PDB file of C-alpha atoms in Angstrom:
ATOM      1  CA  MET A   8      -0.588 -12.291   9.874  1.00 45.00           C
ATOM      2  CA  HIS A   9       2.565 -10.625  10.606  1.00 50.00           C
ATOM      3  CA  SER A  10       5.683 -10.528   9.044  1.00 57.00           C
ATOM      4  CA  ARG A  11       9.200  -8.343   8.794  1.00 58.00           C
ATOM      5  CA  GLY A  12       8.919  -6.465  11.583  1.00 77.00           C
ATOM      6  CA  SER A  13       5.799  -4.965  11.044  1.00 84.00           C
ATOM      7  CA  LEU A  14       2.312  -4.846  13.120  1.00 92.00           C
ATOM      8  CA  LEU A  15       0.093  -6.506  10.147  1.00 97.00           C
ATOM      9  CA  SER A  16       0.986  -7.554   6.810  1.00 97.00           C
ATOM     10  CA  THR A  17      -0.977  -9.335   3.631  1.00 97.00           C
ATOM     11  CA  TYR A  18      -0.292  -9.716  -0.001  1.00 98.00           C
ATOM     12  CA  VAL A  19      -1.824  -9.823  -3.240  1.00 98.00           C
ATOM     13  CA  GLU A  20      -0.789 -11.489  -6.558  1.00 98.00           C
ATOM     14  CA  ILE A  21      -1.619 -10.503  -9.957  1.00 98.00           C
ATOM     15  CA  GLU A  22      -0.789 -11.380 -13.455  1.00 98.00           C
ATOM     16  CA  ILE A  23       0.897  -8.630 -15.606  1.00 98.00           C
ATOM     17  CA  PRO A  24      -1.515  -7.488 -18.319  1.00 98.00           C
ATOM     18  CA  PHE A  25      -0.235  -5.824 -21.732  1.00 98.00           C
ATOM     19  CA  HIS A  26      -1.205  -2.684 -21.299  1.00 98.00           C
ATOM     20  CA  ASP A  27       0.841  -1.715 -18.486  1.00 98.00           C
ATOM     21  CA  CYS A  28       4.050  -2.579 -20.567  1.00 98.00           C
ATOM     22  CA  ASP A  29       5.965  -0.427 -22.705  1.00 97.00           C
ATOM     23  CA  PRO A  30       6.723  -1.884 -26.404  1.00 96.00           C
ATOM     24  CA  THR A  31       9.620  -4.261 -25.230  1.00 97.00           C
ATOM     25  CA  ASN A  32       6.870  -6.455 -22.999  1.00 97.00           C
ATOM     26  CA  VAL A  33       8.417  -4.260 -19.589  1.00 98.00           C
ATOM     27  CA  VAL A  34       6.129  -2.509 -16.875  1.00 98.00           C
ATOM     28  CA  TRP A  35       6.023   1.172 -17.795  1.00 97.00           C
ATOM     29  CA  HIS A  36       7.162   2.549 -14.315  1.00 96.00           C
ATOM     30  CA  GLY A  37       4.458   4.479 -13.852  1.00 96.00           C
ATOM     31  CA  ASN A  38       2.092   1.678 -13.412  1.00 97.00           C
ATOM     32  CA  TYR A  39       4.205   0.223  -9.870  1.00 98.00           C
ATOM     33  CA  PRO A  40       1.775   2.397  -7.611  1.00 98.00           C
ATOM     34  CA  ARG A  41      -1.222   1.346  -9.106  1.00 97.00           C
ATOM     35  CA  TYR A  42       0.412  -2.194  -7.714  1.00 98.00           C
ATOM     36  CA  LEU A  43       0.981  -0.827  -4.418  1.00 98.00           C
ATOM     37  CA  GLU A  44      -2.231   0.198  -4.278  1.00 98.00           C
ATOM     38  CA  VAL A  45      -4.170  -2.449  -4.663  1.00 98.00           C
ATOM     39  CA  ALA A  46      -1.888  -4.033  -1.740  1.00 98.00           C
ATOM     40  CA  ARG A  47      -2.557  -1.453   0.213  1.00 98.00           C
ATOM     41  CA  CYS A  48      -6.353  -1.646  -0.288  1.00 98.00           C
ATOM     42  CA  GLU A  49      -6.228  -5.181   0.838  1.00 98.00           C
ATOM     43  CA  LEU A  50      -4.269  -4.463   4.084  1.00 98.00           C
ATOM     44  CA  LEU A  51      -6.256  -1.672   4.907  1.00 98.00           C
ATOM     45  CA  ARG A  52      -9.555  -4.282   4.904  1.00 97.00           C
ATOM     46  CA  LEU A  53      -7.350  -6.331   6.889  1.00 97.00           C
ATOM     47  CA  PHE A  54      -8.773  -3.880   9.784  1.00 97.00           C
ATOM     48  CA  ASP A  55     -12.587  -2.640   8.479  1.00 96.00           C
ATOM     49  CA  TYR A  56     -11.013   0.969   7.229  1.00 97.00           C
ATOM     50  CA  ASP A  57     -10.601   0.946   3.642  1.00 96.00           C
ATOM     51  CA  TYR A  58     -11.376   4.017   1.658  1.00 94.00           C
ATOM     52  CA  GLY A  59     -14.921   3.805   1.941  1.00 95.00           C
ATOM     53  CA  GLN A  60     -14.831   3.751   5.665  1.00 96.00           C
ATOM     54  CA  MET A  61     -12.201   6.504   6.271  1.00 97.00           C
ATOM     55  CA  GLN A  62     -14.777   8.844   4.172  1.00 97.00           C
ATOM     56  CA  GLU A  63     -17.059   7.675   6.774  1.00 97.00           C
ATOM     57  CA  SER A  64     -15.152   8.170   9.749  1.00 97.00           C
ATOM     58  CA  GLY A  65     -14.511  12.007   8.088  1.00 98.00           C
ATOM     59  CA  TYR A  66     -11.154  11.655   7.145  1.00 98.00           C
ATOM     60  CA  ALA A  67      -9.093  11.285   4.244  1.00 97.00           C
ATOM     61  CA  TRP A  68      -5.862   9.774   3.963  1.00 98.00           C
ATOM     62  CA  PRO A  69      -3.638  11.199   1.406  1.00 97.00           C
ATOM     63  CA  ILE A  70      -0.222   9.417   0.312  1.00 97.00           C
ATOM     64  CA  ILE A  71       2.520  12.675   1.256  1.00 97.00           C
ATOM     65  CA  ASP A  72       5.333  10.844   0.143  1.00 98.00           C
ATOM     66  CA  MET A  73       6.387   7.548  -1.806  1.00 98.00           C
ATOM     67  CA  HIS A  74       9.288   6.126  -2.418  1.00 98.00           C
ATOM     68  CA  ILE A  75      10.113   3.240  -5.111  1.00 98.00           C
ATOM     69  CA  LYS A  76      13.473   1.301  -5.790  1.00 98.00           C
ATOM     70  CA  TYR A  77      12.947  -0.891  -9.077  1.00 97.00           C
ATOM     71  CA  VAL A  78      15.434  -3.960  -8.679  1.00 96.00           C
ATOM     72  CA  GLY A  79      14.455  -6.011 -11.129  1.00 96.00           C
ATOM     73  CA  SER A  80      12.042  -6.251 -14.143  1.00 96.00           C
ATOM     74  CA  ALA A  81       8.329  -7.160 -14.406  1.00 98.00           C
ATOM     75  CA  LEU A  82       7.045  -8.414 -17.398  1.00 98.00           C
ATOM     76  CA  PHE A  83       3.875  -9.090 -19.428  1.00 98.00           C
ATOM     77  CA  THR A  84       2.278 -11.977 -18.273  1.00 98.00           C
ATOM     78  CA  GLN A  85       4.501 -12.480 -15.325  1.00 98.00           C
ATOM     79  CA  LYS A  86       2.751 -13.270 -11.960  1.00 98.00           C
ATOM     80  CA  ILE A  87       4.089 -11.223  -9.269  1.00 98.00           C
ATOM     81  CA  ARG A  88       3.418 -10.935  -5.443  1.00 98.00           C
ATOM     82  CA  ILE A  89       2.964  -7.746  -3.884  1.00 98.00           C
ATOM     83  CA  ASP A  90       3.447  -7.987   0.000  1.00 98.00           C
ATOM     84  CA  ALA A  91       2.358  -4.799   2.024  1.00 98.00           C
ATOM     85  CA  TYR A  92       3.679  -4.454   5.865  1.00 98.00           C
ATOM     86  CA  LEU A  93       1.967  -1.806   8.186  1.00 98.00           C
ATOM     87  CA  LYS A  94       5.073  -0.168  10.039  1.00 97.00           C
ATOM     88  CA  GLU A  95       3.515   2.816  11.735  1.00 97.00           C
ATOM     89  CA  TYR A  96       0.143   4.364  12.731  1.00 97.00           C
ATOM     90  CA  GLU A  97       0.353   6.212  15.258  1.00 96.00           C
ATOM     91  CA  THR A  98       0.833   9.886  13.383  1.00 97.00           C
ATOM     92  CA  ARG A  99       0.750   8.512   9.949  1.00 97.00           C
ATOM     93  CA  LEU A 100       0.206   4.977   7.796  1.00 97.00           C
ATOM     94  CA  ARG A 101       3.608   3.738   6.779  1.00 98.00           C
ATOM     95  CA  ILE A 102       3.458   0.879   4.589  1.00 98.00           C
ATOM     96  CA  ASP A 103       6.271  -0.789   3.033  1.00 98.00           C
ATOM     97  CA  TYR A 104       6.262  -3.034   0.173  1.00 98.00           C
ATOM     98  CA  ILE A 105       7.923  -5.808  -1.512  1.00 98.00           C
ATOM     99  CA  ILE A 106       7.287  -6.663  -5.047  1.00 98.00           C
ATOM    100  CA  SER A 107       8.681 -10.269  -6.380  1.00 98.00           C
ATOM    101  CA  ASP A 108       7.802 -13.050  -8.693  1.00 98.00           C
ATOM    102  CA  VAL A 109       5.632 -15.454  -7.919  1.00 98.00           C
ATOM    103  CA  ALA A 110       7.407 -18.135  -9.593  1.00 98.00           C
ATOM    104  CA  THR A 111      10.893 -17.722  -8.368  1.00 98.00           C
ATOM    105  CA  GLY A 112      10.540 -15.513  -5.373  1.00 98.00           C
ATOM    106  CA  LYS A 113      12.613 -13.169  -7.013  1.00 98.00           C
ATOM    107  CA  LYS A 114      12.804  -9.631  -5.753  1.00 98.00           C
ATOM    108  CA  LEU A 115      11.526  -6.974  -8.133  1.00 98.00           C
ATOM    109  CA  THR A 116      10.761  -3.654  -6.553  1.00 98.00           C
ATOM    110  CA  LYS A 117      10.731  -2.234  -3.082  1.00 98.00           C
ATOM    111  CA  ALA A 118       8.836   0.795  -1.579  1.00 98.00           C
ATOM    112  CA  THR A 119       7.312   2.918   1.182  1.00 98.00           C
ATOM    113  CA  THR A 120       3.675   5.145   0.783  1.00 98.00           C
ATOM    114  CA  ILE A 121       3.137   7.516   3.706  1.00 98.00           C
ATOM    115  CA  GLN A 122       0.021   8.762   4.435  1.00 98.00           C
ATOM    116  CA  VAL A 123      -1.416  11.032   6.882  1.00 98.00           C
ATOM    117  CA  ALA A 124      -5.202  11.856   8.231  1.00 98.00           C
ATOM    118  CA  VAL A 125      -6.774  14.964   6.817  1.00 98.00           C
ATOM    119  CA  ASP A 126      -9.815  16.059   8.305  1.00 98.00           C
ATOM    120  CA  ILE A 127     -12.486  16.038   5.332  1.00 98.00           C
ATOM    121  CA  GLU A 128     -14.539  19.165   6.627  1.00 97.00           C
ATOM    122  CA  ASN A 129     -11.853  21.716   7.760  1.00 98.00           C
ATOM    123  CA  LYS A 130      -9.382  20.182   5.459  1.00 97.00           C
ATOM    124  CA  GLU A 131      -6.530  19.949   8.264  1.00 97.00           C
ATOM    125  CA  MET A 132      -3.908  17.825   8.573  1.00 97.00           C
ATOM    126  CA  GLN A 133      -4.032  15.700  11.500  1.00 97.00           C
ATOM    127  CA  PHE A 134      -0.611  15.041  13.776  1.00 94.00           C
ATOM    128  CA  VAL A 135      -1.540  12.671  15.165  1.00 96.00           C
ATOM    129  CA  SER A 136      -3.941   9.422  13.565  1.00 97.00           C
ATOM    130  CA  PRO A 137      -7.347   9.805  14.717  1.00 97.00           C
ATOM    131  CA  PRO A 138      -8.768   7.521  17.620  1.00 97.00           C
ATOM    132  CA  VAL A 139     -10.893   5.814  14.881  1.00 97.00           C
ATOM    133  CA  LEU A 140      -7.583   3.972  13.365  1.00 97.00           C
ATOM    134  CA  HIS A 141      -6.254   2.884  16.512  1.00 95.00           C
ATOM    135  CA  GLU A 142      -9.813   1.484  17.392  1.00 96.00           C
ATOM    136  CA  LYS A 143     -10.369  -0.610  14.458  1.00 96.00           C
ATOM    137  CA  LEU A 144      -6.641  -1.847  14.742  1.00 96.00           C
ATOM    138  CA  GLN A 145      -6.231  -2.575  18.622  1.00 95.00           C
ATOM    139  CA  LYS A 146      -9.037  -5.257  17.314  1.00 93.00           C
ATOM    140  CA  VAL A 147      -6.445  -6.953  14.611  1.00 94.00           C
ATOM    141  CA  ILE A 148      -3.064  -5.999  16.213  1.00 88.00           C
TER     142      ILE A 148
END
């Protein structure tokens, strides 16, 4: 499924747990990257290249840049939807995210992550995404 000008997209829904909140029942800002991670893994699974497959292929894909814009607050027990959109893959993985309230559709957070391939053996960053990524994506996009 494609959306928002992306090459590939998916979403996950979660209910905010108590342990993610501050004393006022608002999600602590540092927990949002974990929500992005859940959606990112779901997106990577669409083309069979989650973190286990990355490692097996000889590459790590560390996040080298992350931007988060908090538009609204998520609260304890609130159900949220995290949409993940693959935007780039030729030289890096750029994934955009929208976090919204399931009940109302109200946008709560916008984010972007950038990941690059690093050869596990020699620890060298790759300036072009490795062929394995292209092969896996060609099957679904």
